[in-house]
mmCIF file with all atom_site columns, C-alpha atoms and ligand atoms in Angstrom:
data_model
loop_
_atom_site.group_PDB
_atom_site.id
_atom_site.type_symbol
_atom_site.label_atom_id
_atom_site.label_alt_id
_atom_site.label_comp_id
_atom_site.label_asym_id
_atom_site.label_entity_id
_atom_site.label_seq_id
_atom_site.pdbx_PDB_ins_code
_atom_site.Cartn_x
_atom_site.Cartn_y
_atom_site.Cartn_z
_atom_site.occupancy
_atom_site.B_iso_or_equiv
_atom_site.pdbx_formal_charge
_atom_site.auth_seq_id
_atom_site.auth_comp_id
_atom_site.auth_asym_id
_atom_site.auth_atom_id
_atom_site.pdbx_PDB_model_num
ATOM   1   C CA  . MET A 1 1   ? -6.982  4.764   2.178  1.00 97.00 ? 1   MET A CA  1
ATOM   2   C CA  . LYS A 1 2   ? -6.472  1.733   3.860  1.00 98.00 ? 2   LYS A CA  1
ATOM   3   C CA  . LEU A 1 3   ? -9.669  -0.998  5.454  1.00 98.00 ? 3   LEU A CA  1
ATOM   4   C CA  . VAL A 1 4   ? -9.609  -2.183  8.546  1.00 98.00 ? 4   VAL A CA  1
ATOM   5   C CA  . ILE A 1 5   ? -11.610 -5.454  8.759  1.00 98.00 ? 5   ILE A CA  1
ATOM   6   C CA  . ALA A 1 6   ? -11.577 -7.212  12.210 1.00 98.00 ? 6   ALA A CA  1
ATOM   7   C CA  . ILE A 1 7   ? -13.827 -9.745  13.046 1.00 98.00 ? 7   ILE A CA  1
ATOM   8   C CA  . VAL A 1 8   ? -14.183 -9.633  16.911 1.00 98.00 ? 8   VAL A CA  1
ATOM   9   C CA  . GLN A 1 9   ? -16.984 -11.291 19.808 1.00 98.00 ? 9   GLN A CA  1
ATOM   10  C CA  . ASP A 1 10  ? -20.437 -10.387 19.948 1.00 97.00 ? 10  ASP A CA  1
ATOM   11  C CA  . GLU A 1 11  ? -19.439 -9.154  23.036 1.00 97.00 ? 11  GLU A CA  1
ATOM   12  C CA  . ASP A 1 12  ? -16.927 -6.932  22.419 1.00 98.00 ? 12  ASP A CA  1
ATOM   13  C CA  . SER A 1 13  ? -18.697 -5.729  19.290 1.00 98.00 ? 13  SER A CA  1
ATOM   14  C CA  . GLY A 1 14  ? -21.105 -2.814  20.710 1.00 98.00 ? 14  GLY A CA  1
ATOM   15  C CA  . ARG A 1 15  ? -18.111 -1.109  22.656 1.00 98.00 ? 15  ARG A CA  1
ATOM   16  C CA  . LEU A 1 16  ? -16.061 -1.124  19.942 1.00 98.00 ? 16  LEU A CA  1
ATOM   17  C CA  . VAL A 1 17  ? -18.349 0.938   17.553 1.00 98.00 ? 17  VAL A CA  1
ATOM   18  C CA  . ASP A 1 18  ? -19.365 3.264   20.786 1.00 98.00 ? 18  ASP A CA  1
ATOM   19  C CA  . GLU A 1 19  ? -15.682 3.943   21.556 1.00 98.00 ? 19  GLU A CA  1
ATOM   20  C CA  . LEU A 1 20  ? -14.787 4.117   16.583 1.00 98.00 ? 20  LEU A CA  1
ATOM   21  C CA  . MET A 1 21  ? -17.402 6.731   16.701 1.00 98.00 ? 21  MET A CA  1
ATOM   22  C CA  . LYS A 1 22  ? -16.395 8.993   19.479 1.00 98.00 ? 22  LYS A CA  1
ATOM   23  C CA  . ASN A 1 23  ? -12.665 8.793   17.742 1.00 98.00 ? 23  ASN A CA  1
ATOM   24  C CA  . GLU A 1 24  ? -14.753 9.919   14.599 1.00 98.00 ? 24  GLU A CA  1
ATOM   25  C CA  . PHE A 1 25  ? -14.038 6.233   12.555 1.00 98.00 ? 25  PHE A CA  1
ATOM   26  C CA  . GLY A 1 26  ? -16.247 5.720   10.307 1.00 97.00 ? 26  GLY A CA  1
ATOM   27  C CA  . VAL A 1 27  ? -17.476 2.408   10.890 1.00 98.00 ? 27  VAL A CA  1
ATOM   28  C CA  . THR A 1 28  ? -20.234 -0.572  9.292  1.00 98.00 ? 28  THR A CA  1
ATOM   29  C CA  . LYS A 1 29  ? -20.949 -3.316  11.904 1.00 98.00 ? 29  LYS A CA  1
ATOM   30  C CA  . LEU A 1 30  ? -21.393 -6.648  10.677 1.00 98.00 ? 30  LEU A CA  1
ATOM   31  C CA  . ALA A 1 31  ? -22.919 -9.935  11.351 1.00 98.00 ? 31  ALA A CA  1
ATOM   32  C CA  . SER A 1 32  ? -20.812 -12.493 11.463 1.00 98.00 ? 32  SER A CA  1
ATOM   33  C CA  . THR A 1 33  ? -19.794 -16.621 11.700 1.00 97.00 ? 33  THR A CA  1
ATOM   34  C CA  . GLY A 1 34  ? -16.837 -17.986 12.537 1.00 95.00 ? 34  GLY A CA  1
ATOM   35  C CA  . GLY A 1 35  ? -16.090 -21.400 10.469 1.00 94.00 ? 35  GLY A CA  1
ATOM   36  C CA  . PHE A 1 36  ? -14.247 -22.835 13.520 1.00 93.00 ? 36  PHE A CA  1
ATOM   37  C CA  . LEU A 1 37  ? -16.496 -22.664 16.202 1.00 93.00 ? 37  LEU A CA  1
ATOM   38  C CA  . LYS A 1 38  ? -19.868 -22.286 13.862 1.00 92.00 ? 38  LYS A CA  1
ATOM   39  C CA  . SER A 1 39  ? -21.279 -19.475 16.404 1.00 92.00 ? 39  SER A CA  1
ATOM   40  C CA  . GLY A 1 40  ? -21.536 -15.662 16.142 1.00 96.00 ? 40  GLY A CA  1
ATOM   41  C CA  . ASN A 1 41  ? -18.964 -13.223 15.235 1.00 97.00 ? 41  ASN A CA  1
ATOM   42  C CA  . THR A 1 42  ? -19.274 -9.561  14.703 1.00 98.00 ? 42  THR A CA  1
ATOM   43  C CA  . THR A 1 43  ? -17.313 -7.897  11.240 1.00 98.00 ? 43  THR A CA  1
ATOM   44  C CA  . LEU A 1 44  ? -16.650 -4.496  11.806 1.00 98.00 ? 44  LEU A CA  1
ATOM   45  C CA  . ILE A 1 45  ? -15.108 -2.810  8.565  1.00 98.00 ? 45  ILE A CA  1
ATOM   46  C CA  . ALA A 1 46  ? -13.780 1.143   9.162  1.00 98.00 ? 46  ALA A CA  1
ATOM   47  C CA  . GLY A 1 47  ? -11.709 2.706   5.625  1.00 98.00 ? 47  GLY A CA  1
ATOM   48  C CA  . VAL A 1 48  ? -9.522  5.203   7.381  1.00 98.00 ? 48  VAL A CA  1
ATOM   49  C CA  . GLU A 1 49  ? -6.100  7.368   6.389  1.00 97.00 ? 49  GLU A CA  1
ATOM   50  C CA  . LYS A 1 50  ? -2.939  5.822   5.574  1.00 97.00 ? 50  LYS A CA  1
ATOM   51  C CA  . GLU A 1 51  ? -2.066  7.264   8.706  1.00 98.00 ? 51  GLU A CA  1
ATOM   52  C CA  . LYS A 1 52  ? -4.724  6.638   11.473 1.00 98.00 ? 52  LYS A CA  1
ATOM   53  C CA  . VAL A 1 53  ? -4.571  2.799   10.484 1.00 98.00 ? 53  VAL A CA  1
ATOM   54  C CA  . ASP A 1 54  ? -2.917  2.688   13.679 1.00 98.00 ? 54  ASP A CA  1
ATOM   55  C CA  . ASP A 1 55  ? -4.956  4.930   15.841 1.00 98.00 ? 55  ASP A CA  1
ATOM   56  C CA  . VAL A 1 56  ? -7.837  2.123   15.162 1.00 98.00 ? 56  VAL A CA  1
ATOM   57  C CA  . ILE A 1 57  ? -5.543  -0.764  15.895 1.00 98.00 ? 57  ILE A CA  1
ATOM   58  C CA  . GLU A 1 58  ? -4.398  0.766   19.142 1.00 98.00 ? 58  GLU A CA  1
ATOM   59  C CA  . ILE A 1 59  ? -8.574  1.379   20.037 1.00 98.00 ? 59  ILE A CA  1
ATOM   60  C CA  . ILE A 1 60  ? -9.781  -2.624  19.018 1.00 98.00 ? 60  ILE A CA  1
ATOM   61  C CA  . LYS A 1 61  ? -6.371  -3.677  21.016 1.00 98.00 ? 61  LYS A CA  1
ATOM   62  C CA  . LYS A 1 62  ? -8.189  -1.452  23.969 1.00 98.00 ? 62  LYS A CA  1
ATOM   63  C CA  . THR A 1 63  ? -12.200 -2.862  23.671 1.00 98.00 ? 63  THR A CA  1
ATOM   64  C CA  . CYS A 1 64  ? -11.471 -6.173  23.208 1.00 98.00 ? 64  CYS A CA  1
ATOM   65  C CA  . LYS A 1 65  ? -10.292 -9.363  25.425 1.00 96.00 ? 65  LYS A CA  1
ATOM   66  C CA  . PRO A 1 66  ? -9.491  -13.198 24.894 1.00 97.00 ? 66  PRO A CA  1
ATOM   67  C CA  . ARG A 1 67  ? -12.018 -15.076 26.457 1.00 96.00 ? 67  ARG A CA  1
ATOM   68  C CA  . LYS A 1 68  ? -12.365 -19.053 26.389 1.00 96.00 ? 68  LYS A CA  1
ATOM   69  C CA  . ARG A 1 69  ? -14.910 -20.770 24.735 1.00 93.00 ? 69  ARG A CA  1
ATOM   70  C CA  . VAL A 1 70  ? -15.526 -24.275 24.504 1.00 91.00 ? 70  VAL A CA  1
ATOM   71  C CA  . THR A 1 71  ? -17.070 -26.014 22.177 1.00 87.00 ? 71  THR A CA  1
ATOM   72  C CA  . THR A 1 72  ? -18.323 -29.552 20.731 1.00 84.00 ? 72  THR A CA  1
ATOM   73  C CA  . THR A 1 73  ? -16.238 -31.866 17.559 1.00 73.00 ? 73  THR A CA  1
ATOM   74  C CA  . PRO A 1 74  ? -16.628 -35.378 16.711 1.00 61.00 ? 74  PRO A CA  1
ATOM   75  C CA  . SER A 1 75  ? -13.510 -37.212 17.456 1.00 60.00 ? 75  SER A CA  1
ATOM   76  C CA  . PRO A 1 76  ? -11.588 -38.117 14.572 1.00 60.00 ? 76  PRO A CA  1
ATOM   77  C CA  . ALA A 1 77  ? -11.522 -42.276 15.800 1.00 57.00 ? 77  ALA A CA  1
ATOM   78  C CA  . THR A 1 78  ? -15.048 -42.650 15.578 1.00 57.00 ? 78  THR A CA  1
ATOM   79  C CA  . TRP A 1 79  ? -15.257 -41.702 12.032 1.00 58.00 ? 79  TRP A CA  1
ATOM   80  C CA  . SER A 1 80  ? -14.663 -44.709 10.580 1.00 63.00 ? 80  SER A CA  1
ATOM   81  C CA  . THR A 1 81  ? -16.910 -46.361 11.946 1.00 65.00 ? 81  THR A CA  1
ATOM   82  C CA  . GLY A 1 82  ? -20.256 -44.599 11.732 1.00 66.00 ? 82  GLY A CA  1
ATOM   83  C CA  . GLY A 1 83  ? -20.701 -43.182 15.347 1.00 68.00 ? 83  GLY A CA  1
ATOM   84  C CA  . TYR A 1 84  ? -19.919 -39.890 16.811 1.00 68.00 ? 84  TYR A CA  1
ATOM   85  C CA  . THR A 1 85  ? -18.598 -39.365 19.946 1.00 75.00 ? 85  THR A CA  1
ATOM   86  C CA  . PRO A 1 86  ? -18.843 -35.945 21.146 1.00 78.00 ? 86  PRO A CA  1
ATOM   87  C CA  . TYR A 1 87  ? -15.544 -34.117 23.259 1.00 81.00 ? 87  TYR A CA  1
ATOM   88  C CA  . SER A 1 88  ? -15.497 -30.967 24.555 1.00 89.00 ? 88  SER A CA  1
ATOM   89  C CA  . VAL A 1 89  ? -12.040 -28.891 22.956 1.00 88.00 ? 89  VAL A CA  1
ATOM   90  C CA  . GLU A 1 90  ? -11.044 -25.598 24.834 1.00 93.00 ? 90  GLU A CA  1
ATOM   91  C CA  . VAL A 1 91  ? -9.801  -22.722 22.238 1.00 94.00 ? 91  VAL A CA  1
ATOM   92  C CA  . GLU A 1 92  ? -9.202  -19.430 23.440 1.00 96.00 ? 92  GLU A CA  1
ATOM   93  C CA  . VAL A 1 93  ? -10.716 -16.960 20.656 1.00 95.00 ? 93  VAL A CA  1
ATOM   94  C CA  . GLY A 1 94  ? -9.804  -12.663 19.397 1.00 89.00 ? 94  GLY A CA  1
ATOM   95  C CA  . GLY A 1 95  ? -9.376  -10.181 21.390 1.00 95.00 ? 95  GLY A CA  1
ATOM   96  C CA  . ALA A 1 96  ? -9.743  -9.301  17.304 1.00 98.00 ? 96  ALA A CA  1
ATOM   97  C CA  . THR A 1 97  ? -8.692  -11.092 13.677 1.00 98.00 ? 97  THR A CA  1
ATOM   98  C CA  . VAL A 1 98  ? -7.696  -7.491  11.966 1.00 98.00 ? 98  VAL A CA  1
ATOM   99  C CA  . PHE A 1 99  ? -6.899  -7.244  8.506  1.00 98.00 ? 99  PHE A CA  1
ATOM   100 C CA  . VAL A 1 100 ? -5.909  -4.377  6.462  1.00 98.00 ? 100 VAL A CA  1
ATOM   101 C CA  . VAL A 1 101 ? -6.499  -3.615  2.611  1.00 98.00 ? 101 VAL A CA  1
ATOM   102 C CA  . ASP A 1 102 ? -5.605  -1.438  0.900  1.00 98.00 ? 102 ASP A CA  1
ATOM   103 C CA  . VAL A 1 103 ? -8.527  0.787   -1.225 1.00 98.00 ? 103 VAL A CA  1
ATOM   104 C CA  . GLU A 1 104 ? -8.196  1.732   -4.765 1.00 97.00 ? 104 GLU A CA  1
ATOM   105 C CA  . LYS A 1 105 ? -11.543 3.569   -4.632 1.00 96.00 ? 105 LYS A CA  1
ATOM   106 C CA  . PHE A 1 106 ? -13.668 5.291   -2.118 1.00 95.00 ? 106 PHE A CA  1
ATOM   107 C CA  . ASN A 1 107 ? -16.877 6.724   -3.501 1.00 96.00 ? 107 ASN A CA  1
ATOM   108 C CA  . LYS A 1 108 ? -19.407 8.086   -1.645 1.00 94.00 ? 108 LYS A CA  1
ATOM   109 C CA  . ILE A 1 109 ? -22.810 8.612   -4.117 1.00 96.00 ? 109 ILE A CA  1
HETATM 110 P P1  . LIG B 2 .   ? -13.719 -19.187 14.587 1.00 81.73 ? 201 LIG B P1  1
HETATM 111 O O1  . LIG B 2 .   ? -13.493 -19.829 12.863 1.00 81.73 ? 201 LIG B O1  1
HETATM 112 O O2  . LIG B 2 .   ? -15.046 -19.382 15.097 1.00 81.73 ? 201 LIG B O2  1
HETATM 113 O O3  . LIG B 2 .   ? -12.975 -19.693 15.373 1.00 81.73 ? 201 LIG B O3  1
HETATM 114 C C1  . LIG B 2 .   ? -12.380 -19.661 17.018 1.00 81.73 ? 201 LIG B C1  1
HETATM 115 C C2  . LIG B 2 .   ? -11.609 -19.988 17.591 1.00 81.73 ? 201 LIG B C2  1
HETATM 116 O O4  . LIG B 2 .   ? -10.858 -20.747 17.648 1.00 81.73 ? 201 LIG B O4  1
HETATM 117 C C3  . LIG B 2 .   ? -9.969  -18.982 17.297 1.00 81.73 ? 201 LIG B C3  1
HETATM 118 O O5  . LIG B 2 .   ? -9.606  -17.856 17.421 1.00 81.73 ? 201 LIG B O5  1
HETATM 119 C C4  . LIG B 2 .   ? -8.926  -20.250 17.257 1.00 81.73 ? 201 LIG B C4  1
HETATM 120 O O6  . LIG B 2 .   ? -8.433  -19.632 18.451 1.00 81.73 ? 201 LIG B O6  1
HETATM 121 C C5  . LIG B 2 .   ? -9.971  -20.847 16.783 1.00 81.73 ? 201 LIG B C5  1
HETATM 122 N N1  . LIG B 2 .   ? -9.052  -22.309 16.143 1.00 81.73 ? 201 LIG B N1  1
HETATM 123 C C6  . LIG B 2 .   ? -9.995  -21.514 15.118 1.00 81.73 ? 201 LIG B C6  1
HETATM 124 N N2  . LIG B 2 .   ? -9.492  -22.694 13.930 1.00 81.73 ? 201 LIG B N2  1
HETATM 125 C C7  . LIG B 2 .   ? -9.201  -23.492 14.100 1.00 81.73 ? 201 LIG B C7  1
HETATM 126 C C8  . LIG B 2 .   ? -8.593  -24.592 14.649 1.00 81.73 ? 201 LIG B C8  1
HETATM 127 N N3  . LIG B 2 .   ? -8.479  -25.304 12.714 1.00 81.73 ? 201 LIG B N3  1
HETATM 128 N N4  . LIG B 2 .   ? -8.333  -25.320 15.367 1.00 81.73 ? 201 LIG B N4  1
HETATM 129 C C9  . LIG B 2 .   ? -8.033  -25.215 16.907 1.00 81.73 ? 201 LIG B C9  1
HETATM 130 N N5  . LIG B 2 .   ? -8.653  -24.057 16.658 1.00 81.73 ? 201 LIG B N5  1
HETATM 131 C C10 . LIG B 2 .   ? -8.762  -23.232 15.983 1.00 81.73 ? 201 LIG B C10 1
HETATM 132 P P2  . LIG B 2 .   ? -9.617  -16.897 16.708 1.00 81.73 ? 201 LIG B P2  1
HETATM 133 O O7  . LIG B 2 .   ? -7.820  -17.458 15.832 1.00 81.73 ? 201 LIG B O7  1
HETATM 134 O O8  . LIG B 2 .   ? -9.168  -15.716 18.078 1.00 81.73 ? 201 LIG B O8  1
HETATM 135 O O9  . LIG B 2 .   ? -10.315 -15.906 15.698 1.00 81.73 ? 201 LIG B O9  1
HETATM 136 C C11 . LIG B 2 .   ? -11.735 -15.500 16.036 1.00 81.73 ? 201 LIG B C11 1
HETATM 137 C C12 . LIG B 2 .   ? -12.645 -15.908 14.443 1.00 81.73 ? 201 LIG B C12 1
HETATM 138 O O10 . LIG B 2 .   ? -12.090 -15.180 13.682 1.00 81.73 ? 201 LIG B O10 1
HETATM 139 C C13 . LIG B 2 .   ? -12.945 -16.997 14.148 1.00 81.73 ? 201 LIG B C13 1
HETATM 140 O O11 . LIG B 2 .   ? -13.851 -17.689 14.429 1.00 81.73 ? 201 LIG B O11 1
HETATM 141 C C14 . LIG B 2 .   ? -13.285 -16.557 12.562 1.00 81.73 ? 201 LIG B C14 1
HETATM 142 O O12 . LIG B 2 .   ? -14.546 -16.231 12.381 1.00 81.73 ? 201 LIG B O12 1
HETATM 143 C C15 . LIG B 2 .   ? -12.344 -15.340 12.040 1.00 81.73 ? 201 LIG B C15 1
HETATM 144 N N6  . LIG B 2 .   ? -10.661 -15.471 11.902 1.00 81.73 ? 201 LIG B N6  1
HETATM 145 C C16 . LIG B 2 .   ? -9.851  -16.130 12.747 1.00 81.73 ? 201 LIG B C16 1
HETATM 146 N N7  . LIG B 2 .   ? -8.680  -16.370 11.746 1.00 81.73 ? 201 LIG B N7  1
HETATM 147 C C17 . LIG B 2 .   ? -9.114  -16.278 10.337 1.00 81.73 ? 201 LIG B C17 1
HETATM 148 C C18 . LIG B 2 .   ? -8.461  -15.841 9.123  1.00 81.73 ? 201 LIG B C18 1
HETATM 149 N N8  . LIG B 2 .   ? -7.435  -15.977 8.695  1.00 81.73 ? 201 LIG B N8  1
HETATM 150 N N9  . LIG B 2 .   ? -9.766  -15.599 7.907  1.00 81.73 ? 201 LIG B N9  1
HETATM 151 C C19 . LIG B 2 .   ? -10.278 -14.938 7.890  1.00 81.73 ? 201 LIG B C19 1
HETATM 152 N N10 . LIG B 2 .   ? -10.590 -15.080 8.831  1.00 81.73 ? 201 LIG B N10 1
HETATM 153 C C20 . LIG B 2 .   ? -10.385 -15.266 10.438 1.00 81.73 ? 201 LIG B C20 1
#
């Protein structure tokens, strides 16, 4: 068995859970926060049979879209003077960041 950990944007998470459930995958949704944007995203965990991992990744690919986000960052040039000049940075987030890890044991108690 494998554990698929997918970090997705909040906007895609509801549809992704629906699609996974429709295809009979068990899934748990966790609220999370990205370290760079410091804004909310969603982490989904799904325990799946090894042969089904690609099916899950395909569903994630179809459901999650990349989007542009603008964030305000302190300018490094002003740190030494103690000043703070924020400037805007545009980044592309997602579709999804996906990890697949081995599951040593799976128990439902
Ligand atoms: P955040 O850390 O909030 O990052 C949001 C987006 O900002 C990233 O999108 C990337 O495009 C950009 N970004 C991140 N760090 C950057 C940096 N040092 N300089 C410039 N731009 C930067 P994604 O790569 O699609 O990542 C989306 C979210 O997935 C991340 O949110 C984080 O929560 C998670 N993530 C990404 N890589 C990860 C990793 N190696 N381990 C754990 N979580 C990860």
